[in-house]
């Protein structure tokens, strides 16, 4: 907001511009006068618009690895794990909305700050994946993609292939008892999608994935969300990956990952708690030192004052008035 107000003032009052045009339905003139001249707003003026977001970069939320327009990228023996977003759902204080100013679909749809993408490739030609492991990709309230392949991306999976385990979408949102709360059109908070390998393209910019054997080179376990890769999944047939098969029945794999995930979370909380406890102890000791110093200072000052006091004869004291 600050840079928008400043840009508005430079462009409109000084004719200076760096080809940045702030967008949005807001009374920028009134905001500029308020910011620079302390001129108060008129009552009930439509100065601000909720959910206005002028950031034009595609893709928000949490990302581990993102490649845009990179050719001949070779990802070999790459390990990505423990990527999590604890962002709450989008607020409705400003009402519902479908699109945000400058938001680029399909990368962003509705509220997008709680998305999690482990790997995102866009317009990447001749990329190679070999020995890539993606584990524990979790969004508490939004969608989770282990790998997203967008527009005109050409990908070859070879060698030790790709292994994806534990991708959770909307992990902290109750599925039972919330039927209808999150749907494919419940803007701004859409139903959380979970997907192992998500492909999004069109007839002009096709995505091509080359893999010798899906079953051997692409292994995927425990991909769970309120919806699969597509918002319009059939309830009986949910697609959890556009490449290969997802095994959500392997309880052993899921339980192992669950234990590891919980250990990581608990370990992190313990570490944070230990650091916080250490700081509390330090502050407590500092307070004790200050109190002790003040006490000693008061004692010394009191002794000093006693030594400096002049003795007064009782005869000099005025009698109390009765």
PDB file of C-alpha atoms in Angstrom:
ATOM      1  CA  UNK A   1       0.000   0.000   0.000  1.00  0.00           C
ATOM      2  CA  UNK A   2       2.800   2.460   0.877  1.00  0.00           C
ATOM      3  CA  UNK A   3       4.535   2.053  -2.474  1.00  0.00           C
ATOM      4  CA  UNK A   4       1.218   2.470  -4.274  1.00  0.00           C
ATOM      5  CA  UNK A   5       0.520   5.748  -2.503  1.00  0.00           C
ATOM      6  CA  UNK A   6       4.048   6.961  -3.201  1.00  0.00           C
ATOM      7  CA  UNK A   7       3.823   5.912  -6.852  1.00  0.00           C
ATOM      8  CA  UNK A   8       0.505   7.731  -7.203  1.00  0.00           C
ATOM      9  CA  UNK A   9       2.021  10.942  -5.843  1.00  0.00           C
ATOM     10  CA  UNK A  10       5.091  10.721  -8.078  1.00  0.00           C
ATOM     11  CA  UNK A  11       3.071  10.006 -11.202  1.00  0.00           C
ATOM     12  CA  UNK A  12       0.294  12.525 -10.691  1.00  0.00           C
ATOM     13  CA  UNK A  13       2.104  15.405  -8.991  1.00  0.00           C
ATOM     14  CA  UNK A  14       5.655  15.162 -10.287  1.00  0.00           C
ATOM     15  CA  UNK A  15       5.302  13.309 -13.585  1.00  0.00           C
ATOM     16  CA  UNK A  16       7.796  10.676 -12.470  1.00  0.00           C
ATOM     17  CA  UNK A  17       7.081   7.063 -13.311  1.00  0.00           C
ATOM     18  CA  UNK A  18       9.019   3.812 -13.503  1.00  0.00           C
ATOM     19  CA  UNK A  19       6.354   2.051 -15.539  1.00  0.00           C
ATOM     20  CA  UNK A  20       4.541   0.928 -12.413  1.00  0.00           C
ATOM     21  CA  UNK A  21       0.816   1.442 -12.458  1.00  0.00           C
ATOM     22  CA  UNK A  22      -0.947   0.742  -9.179  1.00  0.00           C
ATOM     23  CA  UNK A  23      -4.248  -0.950  -9.799  1.00  0.00           C
ATOM     24  CA  UNK A  24      -7.321  -1.388  -7.719  1.00  0.00           C
ATOM     25  CA  UNK A  25     -10.541   0.357  -6.819  1.00  0.00           C
ATOM     26  CA  UNK A  26      -9.382   2.734  -4.125  1.00  0.00           C
ATOM     27  CA  UNK A  27      -9.427   6.515  -3.755  1.00  0.00           C
ATOM     28  CA  UNK A  28      -5.675   6.934  -4.147  1.00  0.00           C
ATOM     29  CA  UNK A  29      -5.943  10.730  -4.236  1.00  0.00           C
ATOM     30  CA  UNK A  30      -7.563  10.804  -0.798  1.00  0.00           C
ATOM     31  CA  UNK A  31      -5.089   8.256   0.544  1.00  0.00           C
ATOM     32  CA  UNK A  32      -2.192  10.322  -0.790  1.00  0.00           C
ATOM     33  CA  UNK A  33      -3.493  13.506   0.840  1.00  0.00           C
ATOM     34  CA  UNK A  34      -3.975  11.618   4.111  1.00  0.00           C
ATOM     35  CA  UNK A  35      -0.494  10.057   4.029  1.00  0.00           C
ATOM     36  CA  UNK A  36       1.456  13.180   3.040  1.00  0.00           C
ATOM     37  CA  UNK A  37      -0.689  16.090   4.240  1.00  0.00           C
ATOM     38  CA  UNK A  38      -2.607  14.505   7.149  1.00  0.00           C
ATOM     39  CA  UNK A  39      -5.896  15.460   5.500  1.00  0.00           C
ATOM     40  CA  UNK A  40      -8.737  13.514   7.073  1.00  0.00           C
ATOM     41  CA  UNK A  41     -11.053  11.295   5.072  1.00  0.00           C
ATOM     42  CA  UNK A  42     -14.614  12.204   4.328  1.00  0.00           C
ATOM     43  CA  UNK A  43     -17.019  10.023   6.253  1.00  0.00           C
ATOM     44  CA  UNK A  44     -18.150   6.874   4.437  1.00  0.00           C
ATOM     45  CA  UNK A  45     -15.706   7.464   1.572  1.00  0.00           C
ATOM     46  CA  UNK A  46     -14.896   4.252  -0.361  1.00  0.00           C
ATOM     47  CA  UNK A  47     -11.173   4.538   0.203  1.00  0.00           C
ATOM     48  CA  UNK A  48     -10.072   0.939   0.534  1.00  0.00           C
ATOM     49  CA  UNK A  49     -11.150  -2.291  -1.080  1.00  0.00           C
ATOM     50  CA  UNK A  50     -10.693  -5.537   0.882  1.00  0.00           C
ATOM     51  CA  UNK A  51      -8.618  -8.311  -0.719  1.00  0.00           C
ATOM     52  CA  UNK A  52      -6.887  -5.907  -3.105  1.00  0.00           C
ATOM     53  CA  UNK A  53      -3.594  -7.593  -4.017  1.00  0.00           C
ATOM     54  CA  UNK A  54      -1.461  -6.023  -6.764  1.00  0.00           C
ATOM     55  CA  UNK A  55       1.391  -8.550  -6.639  1.00  0.00           C
ATOM     56  CA  UNK A  56       1.622  -9.992 -10.143  1.00  0.00           C
ATOM     57  CA  UNK A  57       4.047 -12.861  -9.620  1.00  0.00           C
ATOM     58  CA  UNK A  58       2.376 -16.233 -10.255  1.00  0.00           C
ATOM     59  CA  UNK A  59       2.416 -18.553  -7.342  1.00  0.00           C
ATOM     60  CA  UNK A  60       2.158 -17.744  -3.664  1.00  0.00           C
ATOM     61  CA  UNK A  61       2.102 -19.686  -0.449  1.00  0.00           C
ATOM     62  CA  UNK A  62       5.049 -21.915   0.419  1.00  0.00           C
ATOM     63  CA  UNK A  63       7.347 -23.292  -2.286  1.00  0.00           C
ATOM     64  CA  UNK A  64      10.507 -25.359  -2.013  1.00  0.00           C
ATOM     65  CA  UNK A  65      11.668 -25.259  -5.641  1.00  0.00           C
ATOM     66  CA  UNK A  66      10.275 -23.218  -8.504  1.00  0.00           C
ATOM     67  CA  UNK A  67      11.607 -23.062 -12.062  1.00  0.00           C
ATOM     68  CA  UNK A  68      10.168 -20.731 -14.683  1.00  0.00           C
ATOM     69  CA  UNK A  69      11.456 -20.847 -18.259  1.00  0.00           C
ATOM     70  CA  UNK A  70      14.483 -22.982 -17.375  1.00  0.00           C
ATOM     71  CA  UNK A  71      15.609 -25.445 -20.071  1.00  0.00           C
ATOM     72  CA  UNK A  72      17.661 -28.614 -19.581  1.00  0.00           C
ATOM     73  CA  UNK A  73      17.313 -28.596 -15.790  1.00  0.00           C
ATOM     74  CA  UNK A  74      18.520 -31.846 -14.214  1.00  0.00           C
ATOM     75  CA  UNK A  75      17.233 -32.634 -10.761  1.00  0.00           C
ATOM     76  CA  UNK A  76      19.204 -35.617  -9.523  1.00  0.00           C
ATOM     77  CA  UNK A  77      19.248 -36.941  -5.962  1.00  0.00           C
ATOM     78  CA  UNK A  78      17.116 -34.054  -4.746  1.00  0.00           C
ATOM     79  CA  UNK A  79      15.489 -34.336  -1.311  1.00  0.00           C
ATOM     80  CA  UNK A  80      12.567 -32.094  -0.375  1.00  0.00           C
ATOM     81  CA  UNK A  81      10.845 -32.667   2.945  1.00  0.00           C
ATOM     82  CA  UNK A  82       8.877 -31.035   5.749  1.00  0.00           C
ATOM     83  CA  UNK A  83       7.312 -28.175   3.814  1.00  0.00           C
ATOM     84  CA  UNK A  84       4.307 -26.881   5.692  1.00  0.00           C
ATOM     85  CA  UNK A  85       1.957 -23.921   5.700  1.00  0.00           C
ATOM     86  CA  UNK A  86       0.149 -23.098   8.935  1.00  0.00           C
ATOM     87  CA  UNK A  87      -1.645 -20.129   7.357  1.00  0.00           C
ATOM     88  CA  UNK A  88      -5.318 -19.894   8.372  1.00  0.00           C
ATOM     89  CA  UNK A  89      -8.113 -19.660   5.823  1.00  0.00           C
ATOM     90  CA  UNK A  90      -8.750 -16.355   4.093  1.00  0.00           C
ATOM     91  CA  UNK A  91     -10.754 -13.797   6.010  1.00  0.00           C
ATOM     92  CA  UNK A  92     -14.292 -12.895   5.029  1.00  0.00           C
ATOM     93  CA  UNK A  93     -14.281  -9.527   6.759  1.00  0.00           C
ATOM     94  CA  UNK A  94     -14.364  -7.855   3.357  1.00  0.00           C
ATOM     95  CA  UNK A  95     -16.926 -10.260   1.951  1.00  0.00           C
ATOM     96  CA  UNK A  96     -16.454 -13.016  -0.591  1.00  0.00           C
ATOM     97  CA  UNK A  97     -14.377 -12.676  -3.739  1.00  0.00           C
ATOM     98  CA  UNK A  98     -13.294 -14.898  -6.616  1.00  0.00           C
ATOM     99  CA  UNK A  99     -10.400 -12.990  -8.110  1.00  0.00           C
ATOM    100  CA  UNK A 100      -7.849 -10.612  -6.689  1.00  0.00           C
ATOM    101  CA  UNK A 101      -6.462  -7.714  -8.695  1.00  0.00           C
ATOM    102  CA  UNK A 102      -3.655  -8.967 -10.975  1.00  0.00           C
ATOM    103  CA  UNK A 103      -4.087 -12.538  -9.737  1.00  0.00           C
ATOM    104  CA  UNK A 104      -2.950 -14.989 -12.390  1.00  0.00           C
ATOM    105  CA  UNK A 105      -5.141 -18.024 -12.895  1.00  0.00           C
ATOM    106  CA  UNK A 106      -4.713 -20.956 -12.788  1.00  0.00           C
ATOM    107  CA  UNK A 107      -1.679 -20.508 -10.548  1.00  0.00           C
ATOM    108  CA  UNK A 108      -3.856 -18.721  -8.032  1.00  0.00           C
ATOM    109  CA  UNK A 109      -7.562 -19.251  -7.548  1.00  0.00           C
ATOM    110  CA  UNK A 110      -9.385 -17.548  -4.698  1.00  0.00           C
ATOM    111  CA  UNK A 111      -7.389 -17.248  -1.493  1.00  0.00           C
ATOM    112  CA  UNK A 112      -3.913 -18.575  -2.269  1.00  0.00           C
ATOM    113  CA  UNK A 113      -1.551 -17.706   0.567  1.00  0.00           C
ATOM    114  CA  UNK A 114      -2.039 -21.123   2.188  1.00  0.00           C
ATOM    115  CA  UNK A 115      -0.915 -23.145  -0.830  1.00  0.00           C
ATOM    116  CA  UNK A 116       2.053 -25.512  -0.636  1.00  0.00           C
ATOM    117  CA  UNK A 117       4.081 -26.571  -3.686  1.00  0.00           C
ATOM    118  CA  UNK A 118       7.178 -28.689  -3.255  1.00  0.00           C
ATOM    119  CA  UNK A 119       8.224 -28.375  -6.923  1.00  0.00           C
ATOM    120  CA  UNK A 120       6.738 -26.070  -9.548  1.00  0.00           C
ATOM    121  CA  UNK A 121       7.858 -26.074 -13.209  1.00  0.00           C
ATOM    122  CA  UNK A 122       6.517 -23.644 -15.826  1.00  0.00           C
ATOM    123  CA  UNK A 123       7.684 -23.455 -19.469  1.00  0.00           C
ATOM    124  CA  UNK A 124      10.619 -25.732 -18.658  1.00  0.00           C
ATOM    125  CA  UNK A 125      11.863 -27.823 -21.574  1.00  0.00           C
ATOM    126  CA  UNK A 126      13.871 -31.049 -21.387  1.00  0.00           C
ATOM    127  CA  UNK A 127      13.892 -31.275 -17.588  1.00  0.00           C
ATOM    128  CA  UNK A 128      15.138 -34.526 -16.046  1.00  0.00           C
ATOM    129  CA  UNK A 129      14.178 -36.042 -12.697  1.00  0.00           C
ATOM    130  CA  UNK A 130      16.314 -38.817 -11.241  1.00  0.00           C
ATOM    131  CA  UNK A 131      16.264 -39.882  -7.611  1.00  0.00           C
ATOM    132  CA  UNK A 132      13.908 -37.137  -6.408  1.00  0.00           C
ATOM    133  CA  UNK A 133      12.262 -37.720  -3.031  1.00  0.00           C
ATOM    134  CA  UNK A 134       9.440 -35.487  -1.778  1.00  0.00           C
ATOM    135  CA  UNK A 135       8.143 -36.126   1.720  1.00  0.00           C
ATOM    136  CA  UNK A 136       5.757 -34.427   4.164  1.00  0.00           C
ATOM    137  CA  UNK A 137       4.146 -31.658   2.144  1.00  0.00           C
ATOM    138  CA  UNK A 138       1.364 -30.255   4.320  1.00  0.00           C
ATOM    139  CA  UNK A 139      -1.032 -27.332   4.224  1.00  0.00           C
ATOM    140  CA  UNK A 140      -3.201 -26.853   7.281  1.00  0.00           C
ATOM    141  CA  UNK A 141      -5.976 -25.083   5.372  1.00  0.00           C
ATOM    142  CA  UNK A 142      -5.143 -25.045   1.655  1.00  0.00           C
ATOM    143  CA  UNK A 143      -4.067 -27.154  -1.291  1.00  0.00           C
ATOM    144  CA  UNK A 144      -0.868 -29.228  -1.385  1.00  0.00           C
ATOM    145  CA  UNK A 145       0.985 -30.286  -4.540  1.00  0.00           C
ATOM    146  CA  UNK A 146       4.128 -32.371  -4.405  1.00  0.00           C
ATOM    147  CA  UNK A 147       4.891 -31.410  -7.999  1.00  0.00           C
ATOM    148  CA  UNK A 148       3.074 -28.993 -10.320  1.00  0.00           C
ATOM    149  CA  UNK A 149       3.796 -29.022 -14.062  1.00  0.00           C
ATOM    150  CA  UNK A 150       2.469 -26.004 -15.922  1.00  0.00           C
ATOM    151  CA  UNK A 151       2.265 -24.986 -19.596  1.00  0.00           C
ATOM    152  CA  UNK A 152       4.764 -26.279 -22.150  1.00  0.00           C
ATOM    153  CA  UNK A 153       6.880 -28.183 -19.661  1.00  0.00           C
ATOM    154  CA  UNK A 154       8.721 -31.239 -20.970  1.00  0.00           C
ATOM    155  CA  UNK A 155       9.814 -33.641 -18.273  1.00  0.00           C
ATOM    156  CA  UNK A 156      11.633 -36.986 -18.348  1.00  0.00           C
ATOM    157  CA  UNK A 157      11.700 -39.281 -15.312  1.00  0.00           C
ATOM    158  CA  UNK A 158      14.570 -41.754 -15.366  1.00  0.00           C
ATOM    159  CA  UNK A 159      17.082 -43.616 -13.206  1.00  0.00           C
ATOM    160  CA  UNK A 160      15.843 -43.818  -9.620  1.00  0.00           C
ATOM    161  CA  UNK A 161      12.692 -41.958 -10.565  1.00  0.00           C
ATOM    162  CA  UNK A 162      10.493 -40.017  -8.167  1.00  0.00           C
ATOM    163  CA  UNK A 163       9.153 -40.995  -4.764  1.00  0.00           C
ATOM    164  CA  UNK A 164       6.397 -38.939  -3.139  1.00  0.00           C
ATOM    165  CA  UNK A 165       5.130 -39.648   0.360  1.00  0.00           C
ATOM    166  CA  UNK A 166       2.654 -37.892   2.602  1.00  0.00           C
ATOM    167  CA  UNK A 167       0.993 -34.943   0.897  1.00  0.00           C
ATOM    168  CA  UNK A 168      -1.831 -33.484   2.993  1.00  0.00           C
ATOM    169  CA  UNK A 169      -4.243 -30.716   2.012  1.00  0.00           C
ATOM    170  CA  UNK A 170      -6.499 -28.996   4.540  1.00  0.00           C
ATOM    171  CA  UNK A 171      -4.980 -31.126   7.256  1.00  0.00           C
ATOM    172  CA  UNK A 172      -6.402 -29.018  10.094  1.00  0.00           C
ATOM    173  CA  UNK A 173      -9.865 -28.599   8.600  1.00  0.00           C
ATOM    174  CA  UNK A 174     -12.517 -31.052   9.668  1.00  0.00           C
ATOM    175  CA  UNK A 175     -13.922 -33.122   6.855  1.00  0.00           C
ATOM    176  CA  UNK A 176     -16.778 -34.587   8.823  1.00  0.00           C
ATOM    177  CA  UNK A 177     -19.532 -32.218   9.766  1.00  0.00           C
ATOM    178  CA  UNK A 178     -18.344 -29.530   7.348  1.00  0.00           C
ATOM    179  CA  UNK A 179     -20.020 -30.859   4.224  1.00  0.00           C
ATOM    180  CA  UNK A 180     -20.646 -28.025   1.836  1.00  0.00           C
ATOM    181  CA  UNK A 181     -18.469 -25.538   3.705  1.00  0.00           C
ATOM    182  CA  UNK A 182     -15.578 -25.932   1.283  1.00  0.00           C
ATOM    183  CA  UNK A 183     -16.460 -26.664  -2.339  1.00  0.00           C
ATOM    184  CA  UNK A 184     -15.084 -25.944  -5.798  1.00  0.00           C
ATOM    185  CA  UNK A 185     -16.860 -22.574  -5.775  1.00  0.00           C
ATOM    186  CA  UNK A 186     -16.911 -21.604  -2.069  1.00  0.00           C
ATOM    187  CA  UNK A 187     -14.849 -18.506  -2.735  1.00  0.00           C
ATOM    188  CA  UNK A 188     -12.478 -17.337  -1.508  1.00  0.00           C
ATOM    189  CA  UNK A 189     -11.646 -20.531   0.414  1.00  0.00           C
ATOM    190  CA  UNK A 190     -11.960 -23.423  -1.987  1.00  0.00           C
ATOM    191  CA  UNK A 191     -11.947 -27.090  -1.094  1.00  0.00           C
ATOM    192  CA  UNK A 192      -8.304 -28.097  -0.393  1.00  0.00           C
ATOM    193  CA  UNK A 193      -6.796 -30.226  -3.168  1.00  0.00           C
ATOM    194  CA  UNK A 194      -4.077 -32.820  -2.648  1.00  0.00           C
ATOM    195  CA  UNK A 195      -2.058 -33.964  -5.650  1.00  0.00           C
ATOM    196  CA  UNK A 196       1.141 -35.900  -6.199  1.00  0.00           C
ATOM    197  CA  UNK A 197       1.967 -34.703  -9.721  1.00  0.00           C
ATOM    198  CA  UNK A 198      -0.383 -32.007 -11.005  1.00  0.00           C
ATOM    199  CA  UNK A 199      -0.489 -31.234 -14.746  1.00  0.00           C
ATOM    200  CA  UNK A 200      -2.096 -28.085 -16.073  1.00  0.00           C
ATOM    201  CA  UNK A 201      -1.859 -27.171 -19.752  1.00  0.00           C
ATOM    202  CA  UNK A 202      -3.966 -26.393 -22.806  1.00  0.00           C
ATOM    203  CA  UNK A 203      -4.029 -27.283 -26.507  1.00  0.00           C
ATOM    204  CA  UNK A 204      -1.437 -24.658 -27.369  1.00  0.00           C
ATOM    205  CA  UNK A 205       1.034 -25.184 -24.529  1.00  0.00           C
ATOM    206  CA  UNK A 206       1.040 -28.888 -23.808  1.00  0.00           C
ATOM    207  CA  UNK A 207       2.834 -30.594 -20.911  1.00  0.00           C
ATOM    208  CA  UNK A 208       4.719 -33.762 -21.834  1.00  0.00           C
ATOM    209  CA  UNK A 209       5.938 -36.307 -19.277  1.00  0.00           C
ATOM    210  CA  UNK A 210       8.136 -39.186 -20.396  1.00  0.00           C
ATOM    211  CA  UNK A 211       8.568 -42.136 -18.041  1.00  0.00           C
ATOM    212  CA  UNK A 212       9.590 -45.682 -18.936  1.00  0.00           C
ATOM    213  CA  UNK A 213       7.464 -47.404 -16.318  1.00  0.00           C
ATOM    214  CA  UNK A 214       5.061 -45.499 -14.087  1.00  0.00           C
ATOM    215  CA  UNK A 215       4.877 -48.256 -11.503  1.00  0.00           C
ATOM    216  CA  UNK A 216       8.653 -48.569 -11.104  1.00  0.00           C
ATOM    217  CA  UNK A 217       9.837 -44.985 -11.497  1.00  0.00           C
ATOM    218  CA  UNK A 218       6.954 -43.088  -9.893  1.00  0.00           C
ATOM    219  CA  UNK A 219       6.013 -44.209  -6.384  1.00  0.00           C
ATOM    220  CA  UNK A 220       3.414 -42.239  -4.451  1.00  0.00           C
ATOM    221  CA  UNK A 221       1.965 -42.899  -1.012  1.00  0.00           C
ATOM    222  CA  UNK A 222      -0.402 -41.142   1.389  1.00  0.00           C
ATOM    223  CA  UNK A 223      -1.776 -38.269  -0.653  1.00  0.00           C
ATOM    224  CA  UNK A 224      -4.877 -37.078   1.174  1.00  0.00           C
ATOM    225  CA  UNK A 225      -7.045 -33.989   0.871  1.00  0.00           C
ATOM    226  CA  UNK A 226     -10.634 -32.856   0.823  1.00  0.00           C
ATOM    227  CA  UNK A 227     -10.387 -33.199  -2.965  1.00  0.00           C
ATOM    228  CA  UNK A 228      -7.900 -34.659  -5.414  1.00  0.00           C
ATOM    229  CA  UNK A 229      -6.035 -32.954  -8.251  1.00  0.00           C
ATOM    230  CA  UNK A 230      -9.265 -31.706  -9.816  1.00  0.00           C
ATOM    231  CA  UNK A 231     -11.922 -29.637  -8.118  1.00  0.00           C
ATOM    232  CA  UNK A 232     -14.625 -31.488 -10.028  1.00  0.00           C
ATOM    233  CA  UNK A 233     -13.521 -34.983  -9.017  1.00  0.00           C
ATOM    234  CA  UNK A 234     -16.155 -37.665  -9.001  1.00  0.00           C
ATOM    235  CA  UNK A 235     -16.789 -38.673  -5.401  1.00  0.00           C
ATOM    236  CA  UNK A 236     -16.258 -42.316  -6.329  1.00  0.00           C
ATOM    237  CA  UNK A 237     -13.146 -41.722  -8.457  1.00  0.00           C
ATOM    238  CA  UNK A 238     -10.724 -39.201  -6.940  1.00  0.00           C
ATOM    239  CA  UNK A 239      -7.548 -38.522  -8.906  1.00  0.00           C
ATOM    240  CA  UNK A 240      -4.603 -37.924  -6.580  1.00  0.00           C
ATOM    241  CA  UNK A 241      -1.958 -37.720  -9.310  1.00  0.00           C
ATOM    242  CA  UNK A 242      -1.862 -37.173 -13.074  1.00  0.00           C
ATOM    243  CA  UNK A 243       1.186 -39.439 -13.421  1.00  0.00           C
ATOM    244  CA  UNK A 244       1.380 -42.926 -11.963  1.00  0.00           C
ATOM    245  CA  UNK A 245      -0.738 -44.523  -9.251  1.00  0.00           C
ATOM    246  CA  UNK A 246      -1.141 -43.363  -5.660  1.00  0.00           C
ATOM    247  CA  UNK A 247      -1.122 -45.988  -2.912  1.00  0.00           C
ATOM    248  CA  UNK A 248      -3.226 -44.686  -0.038  1.00  0.00           C
ATOM    249  CA  UNK A 249      -3.804 -48.161   1.361  1.00  0.00           C
ATOM    250  CA  UNK A 250      -0.230 -48.722   2.508  1.00  0.00           C
ATOM    251  CA  UNK A 251      -0.834 -48.098   6.200  1.00  0.00           C
ATOM    252  CA  UNK A 252       2.754 -48.855   7.126  1.00  0.00           C
ATOM    253  CA  UNK A 253       4.090 -46.112   4.867  1.00  0.00           C
ATOM    254  CA  UNK A 254       1.563 -43.616   6.185  1.00  0.00           C
ATOM    255  CA  UNK A 255       2.139 -44.466   9.828  1.00  0.00           C
ATOM    256  CA  UNK A 256       5.905 -44.205   9.477  1.00  0.00           C
ATOM    257  CA  UNK A 257       5.557 -40.789   7.915  1.00  0.00           C
ATOM    258  CA  UNK A 258       3.023 -39.767  10.555  1.00  0.00           C
ATOM    259  CA  UNK A 259       5.422 -40.683  13.351  1.00  0.00           C
ATOM    260  CA  UNK A 260       8.268 -38.860  11.658  1.00  0.00           C
ATOM    261  CA  UNK A 261       6.108 -35.830  11.035  1.00  0.00           C
ATOM    262  CA  UNK A 262       4.871 -35.725  14.618  1.00  0.00           C
ATOM    263  CA  UNK A 263       8.420 -36.144  15.914  1.00  0.00           C
ATOM    264  CA  UNK A 264       9.557 -33.260  13.754  1.00  0.00           C
ATOM    265  CA  UNK A 265       6.692 -31.034  14.871  1.00  0.00           C
ATOM    266  CA  UNK A 266       7.089 -31.962  18.542  1.00  0.00           C
ATOM    267  CA  UNK A 267      10.857 -31.636  18.295  1.00  0.00           C
ATOM    268  CA  UNK A 268      10.481 -28.207  16.748  1.00  0.00           C
ATOM    269  CA  UNK A 269       8.051 -27.145  19.455  1.00  0.00           C
ATOM    270  CA  UNK A 270      10.359 -28.516  22.144  1.00  0.00           C
ATOM    271  CA  UNK A 271      13.287 -26.624  20.647  1.00  0.00           C
ATOM    272  CA  UNK A 272      11.283 -23.425  20.442  1.00  0.00           C
ATOM    273  CA  UNK A 273       9.979 -23.974  23.977  1.00  0.00           C
ATOM    274  CA  UNK A 274      13.522 -24.614  25.250  1.00  0.00           C
ATOM    275  CA  UNK A 275      14.756 -21.408  23.627  1.00  0.00           C
ATOM    276  CA  UNK A 276      11.829 -19.468  25.003  1.00  0.00           C
ATOM    277  CA  UNK A 277      12.427 -20.978  28.450  1.00  0.00           C
ATOM    278  CA  UNK A 278      16.081 -20.012  28.254  1.00  0.00           C
ATOM    279  CA  UNK A 279      15.145 -16.443  27.404  1.00  0.00           C
ATOM    280  CA  UNK A 280      12.671 -16.374  30.306  1.00  0.00           C
ATOM    281  CA  UNK A 281      15.397 -17.510  32.697  1.00  0.00           C
ATOM    282  CA  UNK A 282      17.764 -14.862  31.359  1.00  0.00           C
ATOM    283  CA  UNK A 283      15.177 -12.124  31.762  1.00  0.00           C
ATOM    284  CA  UNK A 284      14.323 -13.360  35.256  1.00  0.00           C
ATOM    285  CA  UNK A 285      18.001 -13.267  36.266  1.00  0.00           C
ATOM    286  CA  UNK A 286      18.353  -9.802  34.767  1.00  0.00           C
ATOM    287  CA  UNK A 287      15.336  -8.583  36.742  1.00  0.00           C
ATOM    288  CA  UNK A 288      16.762 -10.090  39.937  1.00  0.00           C
ATOM    289  CA  UNK A 289      20.103  -8.390  39.345  1.00  0.00           C
ATOM    290  CA  UNK A 290      18.392  -5.040  38.757  1.00  0.00           C
ATOM    291  CA  UNK A 291      16.242  -5.438  41.880  1.00  0.00           C
ATOM    292  CA  UNK A 292      19.284  -6.391  43.951  1.00  0.00           C
ATOM    293  CA  UNK A 293      21.239  -3.397  42.604  1.00  0.00           C
ATOM    294  CA  UNK A 294      18.362  -1.046  43.401  1.00  0.00           C
ATOM    295  CA  UNK A 295      18.080  -2.506  46.906  1.00  0.00           C
ATOM    296  CA  UNK A 296      21.799  -2.046  47.581  1.00  0.00           C
ATOM    297  CA  UNK A 297      21.667   1.453  46.185  1.00  0.00           C
ATOM    298  CA  UNK A 298      18.736   2.299  48.428  1.00  0.00           C
ATOM    299  CA  UNK A 299      20.513   0.885  51.469  1.00  0.00           C
ATOM    300  CA  UNK A 300      23.686   2.843  50.762  1.00  0.00           C
ATOM    301  CA  UNK A 301      21.704   5.996  50.114  1.00  0.00           C
ATOM    302  CA  UNK A 302      19.789   5.500  53.368  1.00  0.00           C
ATOM    303  CA  UNK A 303      23.012   5.028  55.332  1.00  0.00           C
ATOM    304  CA  UNK A 304      24.514   8.076  53.708  1.00  0.00           C
ATOM    305  CA  UNK A 305      21.469  10.174  54.573  1.00  0.00           C
ATOM    306  CA  UNK A 306      21.551   9.007  58.175  1.00  0.00           C
ATOM    307  CA  UNK A 307      25.179  10.080  58.515  1.00  0.00           C
ATOM    308  CA  UNK A 308      24.409  13.479  57.055  1.00  0.00           C
ATOM    309  CA  UNK A 309      21.371  14.175  59.271  1.00  0.00           C
ATOM    310  CA  UNK A 310      21.873  16.848  61.982  1.00  0.00           C
ATOM    311  CA  UNK A 311      20.738  15.901  65.458  1.00  0.00           C
ATOM    312  CA  UNK A 312      18.007  18.189  66.751  1.00  0.00           C
ATOM    313  CA  UNK A 313      17.490  18.785  70.446  1.00  0.00           C
ATOM    314  CA  UNK A 314      14.066  17.709  71.664  1.00  0.00           C
ATOM    315  CA  UNK A 315      13.666  21.140  73.193  1.00  0.00           C
ATOM    316  CA  UNK A 316      13.748  22.660  69.773  1.00  0.00           C
ATOM    317  CA  UNK A 317      10.786  20.604  68.604  1.00  0.00           C
ATOM    318  CA  UNK A 318       7.447  22.369  68.460  1.00  0.00           C
ATOM    319  CA  UNK A 319       4.798  20.783  70.714  1.00  0.00           C
ATOM    320  CA  UNK A 320       1.815  19.168  69.068  1.00  0.00           C
ATOM    321  CA  UNK A 321      -1.248  21.299  68.932  1.00  0.00           C
ATOM    322  CA  UNK A 322      -4.022  19.832  71.028  1.00  0.00           C
TER     323      UNK A 322
END
